PDB file of C-alpha atoms in Angstrom:
ATOM      1  CA  UNK A   1     -23.942  10.493  -2.564  1.00  0.00           C
ATOM      2  CA  UNK A   2     -20.977  12.606  -4.487  1.00  0.00           C
ATOM      3  CA  UNK A   3     -17.695  12.286  -1.909  1.00  0.00           C
ATOM      4  CA  UNK A   4     -14.495  13.988  -1.745  1.00  0.00           C
ATOM      5  CA  UNK A   5     -11.851  13.473   0.338  1.00  0.00           C
ATOM      6  CA  UNK A   6      -9.851  16.350   1.485  1.00  0.00           C
ATOM      7  CA  UNK A   7      -6.444  16.442   2.954  1.00  0.00           C
ATOM      8  CA  UNK A   8      -4.498  19.230   5.453  1.00  0.00           C
ATOM      9  CA  UNK A   9      -8.227  19.932   6.469  1.00  0.00           C
ATOM     10  CA  UNK A  10      -8.152  21.101   9.339  1.00  0.00           C
ATOM     11  CA  UNK A  11      -6.376  24.897   8.158  1.00  0.00           C
ATOM     12  CA  UNK A  12      -6.294  27.101   5.061  1.00  0.00           C
ATOM     13  CA  UNK A  13      -7.138  26.257   1.985  1.00  0.00           C
ATOM     14  CA  UNK A  14      -8.187  22.420   2.947  1.00  0.00           C
ATOM     15  CA  UNK A  15     -10.516  23.810   5.304  1.00  0.00           C
ATOM     16  CA  UNK A  16     -11.945  26.889   3.096  1.00  0.00           C
ATOM     17  CA  UNK A  17     -12.129  24.108   0.517  1.00  0.00           C
ATOM     18  CA  UNK A  18     -13.886  21.500   3.134  1.00  0.00           C
ATOM     19  CA  UNK A  19     -16.887  24.796   4.137  1.00  0.00           C
ATOM     20  CA  UNK A  20     -17.412  25.070   0.416  1.00  0.00           C
ATOM     21  CA  UNK A  21     -17.705  21.004  -0.801  1.00  0.00           C
ATOM     22  CA  UNK A  22     -20.126  21.343   2.271  1.00  0.00           C
ATOM     23  CA  UNK A  23     -21.838  24.771   1.074  1.00  0.00           C
ATOM     24  CA  UNK A  24     -23.140  21.975  -1.859  1.00  0.00           C
ATOM     25  CA  UNK A  25     -23.944  19.686  -0.065  1.00  0.00           C
ATOM     26  CA  UNK A  26     -21.512  16.836  -1.276  1.00  0.00           C
ATOM     27  CA  UNK A  27     -20.397  13.802   1.520  1.00  0.00           C
ATOM     28  CA  UNK A  28     -16.917  14.774   2.831  1.00  0.00           C
ATOM     29  CA  UNK A  29     -14.031  12.936   3.959  1.00  0.00           C
ATOM     30  CA  UNK A  30     -11.610  15.158   6.075  1.00  0.00           C
ATOM     31  CA  UNK A  31      -8.223  14.387   7.386  1.00  0.00           C
ATOM     32  CA  UNK A  32      -5.452  16.313   9.230  1.00  0.00           C
ATOM     33  CA  UNK A  33      -3.588  15.848  11.861  1.00  0.00           C
ATOM     34  CA  UNK A  34      -4.808  17.746  15.290  1.00  0.00           C
ATOM     35  CA  UNK A  35      -8.054  16.013  16.143  1.00  0.00           C
ATOM     36  CA  UNK A  36      -9.455  19.248  18.667  1.00  0.00           C
ATOM     37  CA  UNK A  37      -9.491  20.903  14.696  1.00  0.00           C
ATOM     38  CA  UNK A  38     -11.711  18.428  13.236  1.00  0.00           C
ATOM     39  CA  UNK A  39     -13.908  17.892  15.550  1.00  0.00           C
ATOM     40  CA  UNK A  40     -14.734  21.273  15.401  1.00  0.00           C
ATOM     41  CA  UNK A  41     -14.916  21.413  11.846  1.00  0.00           C
ATOM     42  CA  UNK A  42     -17.179  18.234  11.889  1.00  0.00           C
ATOM     43  CA  UNK A  43     -19.390  20.350  13.939  1.00  0.00           C
ATOM     44  CA  UNK A  44     -19.309  23.206  12.164  1.00  0.00           C
ATOM     45  CA  UNK A  45     -20.683  21.388   9.153  1.00  0.00           C
ATOM     46  CA  UNK A  46     -22.453  18.171  10.484  1.00  0.00           C
ATOM     47  CA  UNK A  47     -25.495  20.031  10.229  1.00  0.00           C
ATOM     48  CA  UNK A  48     -25.304  20.668   5.678  1.00  0.00           C
ATOM     49  CA  UNK A  49     -23.625  16.883   4.573  1.00  0.00           C
ATOM     50  CA  UNK A  50     -22.470  14.412   5.678  1.00  0.00           C
ATOM     51  CA  UNK A  51     -18.951  14.048   7.375  1.00  0.00           C
ATOM     52  CA  UNK A  52     -16.086  11.718   7.997  1.00  0.00           C
ATOM     53  CA  UNK A  53     -12.926  12.856   9.839  1.00  0.00           C
ATOM     54  CA  UNK A  54     -10.072  10.712  10.667  1.00  0.00           C
ATOM     55  CA  UNK A  55      -6.608  11.953  12.352  1.00  0.00           C
ATOM     56  CA  UNK A  56      -4.269  11.566   9.469  1.00  0.00           C
ATOM     57  CA  UNK A  57      -0.542  12.308   8.876  1.00  0.00           C
ATOM     58  CA  UNK A  58       0.362  11.401   5.284  1.00  0.00           C
ATOM     59  CA  UNK A  59       3.875  10.819   6.528  1.00  0.00           C
ATOM     60  CA  UNK A  60       2.759   7.440   8.016  1.00  0.00           C
ATOM     61  CA  UNK A  61       2.072   5.011   4.973  1.00  0.00           C
ATOM     62  CA  UNK A  62       0.594   2.943   7.295  1.00  0.00           C
ATOM     63  CA  UNK A  63      -1.828   4.967   8.978  1.00  0.00           C
ATOM     64  CA  UNK A  64      -2.561   5.978   4.692  1.00  0.00           C
ATOM     65  CA  UNK A  65      -3.210   2.482   3.773  1.00  0.00           C
ATOM     66  CA  UNK A  66      -5.361   2.014   6.950  1.00  0.00           C
ATOM     67  CA  UNK A  67      -7.506   5.124   6.786  1.00  0.00           C
ATOM     68  CA  UNK A  68      -8.378   3.813   2.951  1.00  0.00           C
ATOM     69  CA  UNK A  69      -9.367   0.505   3.608  1.00  0.00           C
ATOM     70  CA  UNK A  70     -11.183   1.104   6.614  1.00  0.00           C
ATOM     71  CA  UNK A  71     -13.749   3.882   5.581  1.00  0.00           C
ATOM     72  CA  UNK A  72     -17.160   2.614   6.350  1.00  0.00           C
ATOM     73  CA  UNK A  73     -18.981   1.743   3.199  1.00  0.00           C
ATOM     74  CA  UNK A  74     -21.114   5.041   3.016  1.00  0.00           C
ATOM     75  CA  UNK A  75     -17.796   6.858   2.684  1.00  0.00           C
ATOM     76  CA  UNK A  76     -16.317   4.377   0.627  1.00  0.00           C
ATOM     77  CA  UNK A  77     -16.991   5.580  -3.343  1.00  0.00           C
ATOM     78  CA  UNK A  78     -14.330   8.484  -3.514  1.00  0.00           C
ATOM     79  CA  UNK A  79     -15.059  10.233  -6.592  1.00  0.00           C
ATOM     80  CA  UNK A  80     -12.501  13.729  -6.241  1.00  0.00           C
ATOM     81  CA  UNK A  81      -9.128  13.309  -4.001  1.00  0.00           C
ATOM     82  CA  UNK A  82      -8.714  17.018  -2.562  1.00  0.00           C
ATOM     83  CA  UNK A  83      -4.406  16.600  -2.224  1.00  0.00           C
ATOM     84  CA  UNK A  84      -4.472  19.291   0.128  1.00  0.00           C
ATOM     85  CA  UNK A  85      -1.452  18.191   2.647  1.00  0.00           C
ATOM     86  CA  UNK A  86       2.024  20.160   2.525  1.00  0.00           C
ATOM     87  CA  UNK A  87       3.876  22.766   4.184  1.00  0.00           C
ATOM     88  CA  UNK A  88       7.205  24.976   3.611  1.00  0.00           C
ATOM     89  CA  UNK A  89       9.398  25.095   6.608  1.00  0.00           C
ATOM     90  CA  UNK A  90      12.406  28.154   6.125  1.00  0.00           C
ATOM     91  CA  UNK A  91      13.715  30.137   4.608  1.00  0.00           C
ATOM     92  CA  UNK A  92      17.705  30.313   4.476  1.00  0.00           C
ATOM     93  CA  UNK A  93      19.696  29.329   1.766  1.00  0.00           C
ATOM     94  CA  UNK A  94      20.578  25.814   0.692  1.00  0.00           C
ATOM     95  CA  UNK A  95      23.600  25.633   2.849  1.00  0.00           C
ATOM     96  CA  UNK A  96      22.904  27.204   5.898  1.00  0.00           C
ATOM     97  CA  UNK A  97      19.040  24.909   5.491  1.00  0.00           C
ATOM     98  CA  UNK A  98      18.463  22.173   7.955  1.00  0.00           C
ATOM     99  CA  UNK A  99      18.434  19.025   6.266  1.00  0.00           C
ATOM    100  CA  UNK A 100      15.770  18.015   9.070  1.00  0.00           C
ATOM    101  CA  UNK A 101      13.433  20.568   7.889  1.00  0.00           C
ATOM    102  CA  UNK A 102      13.654  18.820   3.989  1.00  0.00           C
ATOM    103  CA  UNK A 103      13.049  16.106   5.003  1.00  0.00           C
ATOM    104  CA  UNK A 104       9.740  16.348   6.600  1.00  0.00           C
ATOM    105  CA  UNK A 105       8.722  18.456   2.981  1.00  0.00           C
ATOM    106  CA  UNK A 106       9.876  16.089   1.057  1.00  0.00           C
ATOM    107  CA  UNK A 107       8.394  13.273   3.337  1.00  0.00           C
ATOM    108  CA  UNK A 108       4.949  15.410   3.361  1.00  0.00           C
ATOM    109  CA  UNK A 109       5.100  17.251  -0.161  1.00  0.00           C
ATOM    110  CA  UNK A 110       5.741  14.622  -2.238  1.00  0.00           C
ATOM    111  CA  UNK A 111       5.633  10.977  -0.095  1.00  0.00           C
ATOM    112  CA  UNK A 112       2.653  11.792   1.781  1.00  0.00           C
ATOM    113  CA  UNK A 113       0.940  12.937  -0.838  1.00  0.00           C
ATOM    114  CA  UNK A 114       2.269  10.075  -3.077  1.00  0.00           C
ATOM    115  CA  UNK A 115       1.022   7.487  -1.306  1.00  0.00           C
ATOM    116  CA  UNK A 116      -2.601   9.066  -0.313  1.00  0.00           C
ATOM    117  CA  UNK A 117      -3.090   8.768  -4.629  1.00  0.00           C
ATOM    118  CA  UNK A 118      -1.729   5.911  -4.931  1.00  0.00           C
ATOM    119  CA  UNK A 119      -3.914   4.439  -1.841  1.00  0.00           C
ATOM    120  CA  UNK A 120      -6.744   5.804  -3.649  1.00  0.00           C
ATOM    121  CA  UNK A 121      -6.419   5.418  -6.975  1.00  0.00           C
ATOM    122  CA  UNK A 122      -8.364   1.989  -7.683  1.00  0.00           C
ATOM    123  CA  UNK A 123     -11.862   3.649  -5.638  1.00  0.00           C
ATOM    124  CA  UNK A 124     -11.360   6.619  -8.144  1.00  0.00           C
ATOM    125  CA  UNK A 125     -10.528   4.911 -11.597  1.00  0.00           C
ATOM    126  CA  UNK A 126     -13.857   2.389 -10.157  1.00  0.00           C
ATOM    127  CA  UNK A 127     -16.057   5.685  -9.957  1.00  0.00           C
ATOM    128  CA  UNK A 128     -14.315   6.328 -13.860  1.00  0.00           C
ATOM    129  CA  UNK A 129     -15.630   8.989 -16.013  1.00  0.00           C
ATOM    130  CA  UNK A 130     -16.072  12.410 -13.661  1.00  0.00           C
ATOM    131  CA  UNK A 131     -13.559  11.585 -10.690  1.00  0.00           C
ATOM    132  CA  UNK A 132     -11.247  14.382 -10.047  1.00  0.00           C
ATOM    133  CA  UNK A 133      -7.765  14.260  -8.731  1.00  0.00           C
ATOM    134  CA  UNK A 134      -6.523  17.546  -7.597  1.00  0.00           C
ATOM    135  CA  UNK A 135      -3.253  18.475  -5.961  1.00  0.00           C
ATOM    136  CA  UNK A 136      -2.143  21.508  -4.390  1.00  0.00           C
ATOM    137  CA  UNK A 137       1.466  22.600  -6.401  1.00  0.00           C
ATOM    138  CA  UNK A 138       2.512  26.390  -6.290  1.00  0.00           C
ATOM    139  CA  UNK A 139       4.176  28.936  -8.592  1.00  0.00           C
ATOM    140  CA  UNK A 140       7.419  27.246  -6.706  1.00  0.00           C
ATOM    141  CA  UNK A 141       7.330  24.280  -8.562  1.00  0.00           C
ATOM    142  CA  UNK A 142       7.628  26.409 -11.992  1.00  0.00           C
ATOM    143  CA  UNK A 143       9.356  30.061 -10.600  1.00  0.00           C
ATOM    144  CA  UNK A 144      12.102  29.036  -8.194  1.00  0.00           C
ATOM    145  CA  UNK A 145      13.099  32.005  -6.079  1.00  0.00           C
ATOM    146  CA  UNK A 146      15.802  32.576  -3.015  1.00  0.00           C
ATOM    147  CA  UNK A 147      15.274  30.293   0.101  1.00  0.00           C
ATOM    148  CA  UNK A 148      12.656  28.002  -2.347  1.00  0.00           C
ATOM    149  CA  UNK A 149      15.036  25.417  -2.497  1.00  0.00           C
ATOM    150  CA  UNK A 150      13.596  21.911  -0.854  1.00  0.00           C
ATOM    151  CA  UNK A 151      10.237  23.273  -1.005  1.00  0.00           C
ATOM    152  CA  UNK A 152      10.803  23.985  -4.813  1.00  0.00           C
ATOM    153  CA  UNK A 153      11.539  21.305  -5.598  1.00  0.00           C
ATOM    154  CA  UNK A 154       8.689  19.406  -4.224  1.00  0.00           C
ATOM    155  CA  UNK A 155       5.726  20.992  -6.047  1.00  0.00           C
ATOM    156  CA  UNK A 156       8.298  20.549  -8.860  1.00  0.00           C
ATOM    157  CA  UNK A 157       7.086  17.452  -7.913  1.00  0.00           C
ATOM    158  CA  UNK A 158       4.321  17.791  -7.738  1.00  0.00           C
ATOM    159  CA  UNK A 159       3.238  19.690 -11.049  1.00  0.00           C
ATOM    160  CA  UNK A 160       5.393  17.109 -13.240  1.00  0.00           C
ATOM    161  CA  UNK A 161       3.049  14.010 -11.085  1.00  0.00           C
ATOM    162  CA  UNK A 162      -0.023  15.296 -11.550  1.00  0.00           C
ATOM    163  CA  UNK A 163       0.963  15.594 -15.893  1.00  0.00           C
ATOM    164  CA  UNK A 164       2.181  12.286 -15.303  1.00  0.00           C
ATOM    165  CA  UNK A 165      -0.427  10.599 -13.866  1.00  0.00           C
ATOM    166  CA  UNK A 166      -2.544  12.298 -16.528  1.00  0.00           C
ATOM    167  CA  UNK A 167      -0.956   9.741 -18.929  1.00  0.00           C
ATOM    168  CA  UNK A 168      -1.310   6.921 -17.031  1.00  0.00           C
ATOM    169  CA  UNK A 169      -5.055   7.888 -15.809  1.00  0.00           C
ATOM    170  CA  UNK A 170      -6.036   7.739 -19.723  1.00  0.00           C
ATOM    171  CA  UNK A 171      -8.962   6.219 -21.128  1.00  0.00           C
ATOM    172  CA  UNK A 172     -10.204   5.261 -17.331  1.00  0.00           C
ATOM    173  CA  UNK A 173     -12.693   8.562 -17.111  1.00  0.00           C
ATOM    174  CA  UNK A 174     -10.327  10.071 -13.778  1.00  0.00           C
ATOM    175  CA  UNK A 175      -8.984  13.757 -14.343  1.00  0.00           C
ATOM    176  CA  UNK A 176      -5.900  14.951 -13.071  1.00  0.00           C
ATOM    177  CA  UNK A 177      -5.036  19.128 -11.993  1.00  0.00           C
ATOM    178  CA  UNK A 178      -2.184  20.608 -10.677  1.00  0.00           C
ATOM    179  CA  UNK A 179      -3.815  23.924  -8.768  1.00  0.00           C
ATOM    180  CA  UNK A 180      -0.515  26.585  -8.653  1.00  0.00           C
ATOM    181  CA  UNK A 181      -1.297  29.522  -6.580  1.00  0.00           C
ATOM    182  CA  UNK A 182       0.911  32.122  -5.618  1.00  0.00           C
ATOM    183  CA  UNK A 183       0.583  34.924  -2.994  1.00  0.00           C
ATOM    184  CA  UNK A 184      -1.387  33.362  -0.582  1.00  0.00           C
ATOM    185  CA  UNK A 185      -2.181  34.132   3.114  1.00  0.00           C
ATOM    186  CA  UNK A 186      -2.931  31.222   5.625  1.00  0.00           C
ATOM    187  CA  UNK A 187      -1.197  30.221   8.664  1.00  0.00           C
ATOM    188  CA  UNK A 188       1.314  28.344   6.270  1.00  0.00           C
ATOM    189  CA  UNK A 189       3.380  31.326   6.124  1.00  0.00           C
ATOM    190  CA  UNK A 190       3.524  31.225  10.171  1.00  0.00           C
ATOM    191  CA  UNK A 191       4.597  28.074   9.780  1.00  0.00           C
ATOM    192  CA  UNK A 192       6.974  28.085   7.495  1.00  0.00           C
ATOM    193  CA  UNK A 193       8.081  31.178   9.660  1.00  0.00           C
ATOM    194  CA  UNK A 194       8.441  29.361  12.637  1.00  0.00           C
ATOM    195  CA  UNK A 195       5.319  31.281  14.420  1.00  0.00           C
ATOM    196  CA  UNK A 196       7.398  34.801  13.379  1.00  0.00           C
ATOM    197  CA  UNK A 197       3.754  37.121  12.551  1.00  0.00           C
ATOM    198  CA  UNK A 198       6.043  40.408  11.932  1.00  0.00           C
ATOM    199  CA  UNK A 199       7.384  38.598   8.769  1.00  0.00           C
ATOM    200  CA  UNK A 200       3.985  36.733   8.182  1.00  0.00           C
ATOM    201  CA  UNK A 201       2.545  40.283   8.509  1.00  0.00           C
ATOM    202  CA  UNK A 202       5.234  42.031   6.438  1.00  0.00           C
ATOM    203  CA  UNK A 203       4.617  39.592   3.632  1.00  0.00           C
ATOM    204  CA  UNK A 204       1.318  40.026   3.409  1.00  0.00           C
ATOM    205  CA  UNK A 205       1.189  44.154   3.638  1.00  0.00           C
ATOM    206  CA  UNK A 206      -0.771  46.012   0.472  1.00  0.00           C
ATOM    207  CA  UNK A 207      -0.260  42.747  -1.138  1.00  0.00           C
ATOM    208  CA  UNK A 208      -3.967  42.260  -1.398  1.00  0.00           C
ATOM    209  CA  UNK A 209      -2.861  38.475  -1.461  1.00  0.00           C
ATOM    210  CA  UNK A 210      -4.927  34.914  -2.612  1.00  0.00           C
ATOM    211  CA  UNK A 211      -7.405  33.582   0.534  1.00  0.00           C
ATOM    212  CA  UNK A 212      -8.279  30.357   1.120  1.00  0.00           C
ATOM    213  CA  UNK A 213     -11.739  31.624   0.182  1.00  0.00           C
ATOM    214  CA  UNK A 214     -10.255  31.830  -3.481  1.00  0.00           C
ATOM    215  CA  UNK A 215      -8.459  28.336  -3.753  1.00  0.00           C
ATOM    216  CA  UNK A 216     -11.329  26.536  -2.112  1.00  0.00           C
ATOM    217  CA  UNK A 217     -13.632  28.324  -4.746  1.00  0.00           C
ATOM    218  CA  UNK A 218     -11.527  27.381  -7.923  1.00  0.00           C
ATOM    219  CA  UNK A 219     -11.069  23.843  -6.523  1.00  0.00           C
ATOM    220  CA  UNK A 220     -14.797  23.906  -6.574  1.00  0.00           C
ATOM    221  CA  UNK A 221     -15.458  25.110 -10.547  1.00  0.00           C
ATOM    222  CA  UNK A 222     -12.488  22.262 -11.565  1.00  0.00           C
ATOM    223  CA  UNK A 223     -14.423  19.040  -9.309  1.00  0.00           C
ATOM    224  CA  UNK A 224     -18.037  20.646 -11.925  1.00  0.00           C
ATOM    225  CA  UNK A 225     -16.481  20.823 -14.778  1.00  0.00           C
ATOM    226  CA  UNK A 226     -18.625  18.538 -17.635  1.00  0.00           C
ATOM    227  CA  UNK A 227     -16.543  15.424 -17.489  1.00  0.00           C
ATOM    228  CA  UNK A 228     -14.877  15.063 -21.081  1.00  0.00           C
ATOM    229  CA  UNK A 229     -12.861  18.814 -19.533  1.00  0.00           C
ATOM    230  CA  UNK A 230      -9.556  18.803 -17.633  1.00  0.00           C
ATOM    231  CA  UNK A 231      -7.802  21.380 -16.425  1.00  0.00           C
ATOM    232  CA  UNK A 232      -3.943  20.524 -16.832  1.00  0.00           C
ATOM    233  CA  UNK A 233      -2.462  23.273 -15.104  1.00  0.00           C
ATOM    234  CA  UNK A 234      -3.638  26.490 -12.767  1.00  0.00           C
ATOM    235  CA  UNK A 235      -1.186  28.948 -11.838  1.00  0.00           C
ATOM    236  CA  UNK A 236      -3.259  31.823 -10.144  1.00  0.00           C
ATOM    237  CA  UNK A 237      -1.780  34.786  -8.578  1.00  0.00           C
ATOM    238  CA  UNK A 238      -3.393  37.947  -6.946  1.00  0.00           C
ATOM    239  CA  UNK A 239      -2.782  40.506  -9.534  1.00  0.00           C
ATOM    240  CA  UNK A 240      -0.103  42.195  -7.049  1.00  0.00           C
ATOM    241  CA  UNK A 241       2.231  39.816  -7.608  1.00  0.00           C
ATOM    242  CA  UNK A 242       3.969  39.545 -11.231  1.00  0.00           C
ATOM    243  CA  UNK A 243       7.351  37.899 -12.339  1.00  0.00           C
ATOM    244  CA  UNK A 244      10.599  40.220 -11.862  1.00  0.00           C
ATOM    245  CA  UNK A 245      13.646  40.598 -14.023  1.00  0.00           C
ATOM    246  CA  UNK A 246      16.587  37.849 -13.726  1.00  0.00           C
ATOM    247  CA  UNK A 247      18.763  37.908 -10.743  1.00  0.00           C
ATOM    248  CA  UNK A 248      22.381  39.177 -11.100  1.00  0.00           C
ATOM    249  CA  UNK A 249      25.171  38.475  -9.551  1.00  0.00           C
ATOM    250  CA  UNK A 250      27.757  41.555 -10.428  1.00  0.00           C
ATOM    251  CA  UNK A 251      31.615  41.134  -8.581  1.00  0.00           C
ATOM    252  CA  UNK A 252      32.646  44.570  -7.800  1.00  0.00           C
ATOM    253  CA  UNK A 253      36.335  43.126  -6.616  1.00  0.00           C
ATOM    254  CA  UNK A 254      39.011  45.861  -8.020  1.00  0.00           C
ATOM    255  CA  UNK A 255      41.143  44.556 -10.304  1.00  0.00           C
TER     256      UNK A 255
END
């Protein structure tokens, strides 16, 4: 039985990925902070594959350790870790940002991701050839933008952490991928804007953005590549998104 462990499985990319892997009959360990959503997802997928759900906040070090240490025997041999749990908070420039939001992003996107990874590394190494860590990064980790400040920094960390893991895991058979989506439509944006539906609609209007199912299909493809292949980095954008010229501030103050 092939087992995937997915963090942040209750919405967006995580939920769509759980559904895609379930269609293929994978066994799933699904974690998230919202019990009611986990229960609904378990009911939805239970007829397709073995499913284990656990309420887990990745920012809680003890909870992560206990969750992974006490997986039932049938779900212990995890061969694919999908580090999806993450968030962005706020769009203000750094000087106007809330430092508590900064810390929450760091705790989730960096500390949470590394904590789950470290706890599962012995299991993944034991599975050996063909096992995978797939980290959800972002184009924000490579291409900064106004208001991105700490969020961009956390995703840059995810990219470099993924590369460094590849170095350390050479010879173990464990593969590591940083998947960096661009403009994507999900609850993620509503969280970032504090539930501002108008801002959400304006961002996606006419853009035909990436959908959670697109990322789920990509993750599934990466996880199912031949065991001798590793996708180090995959940056994926909607066709509507591209780069713009560098921003230049011009001082128009008269001499």
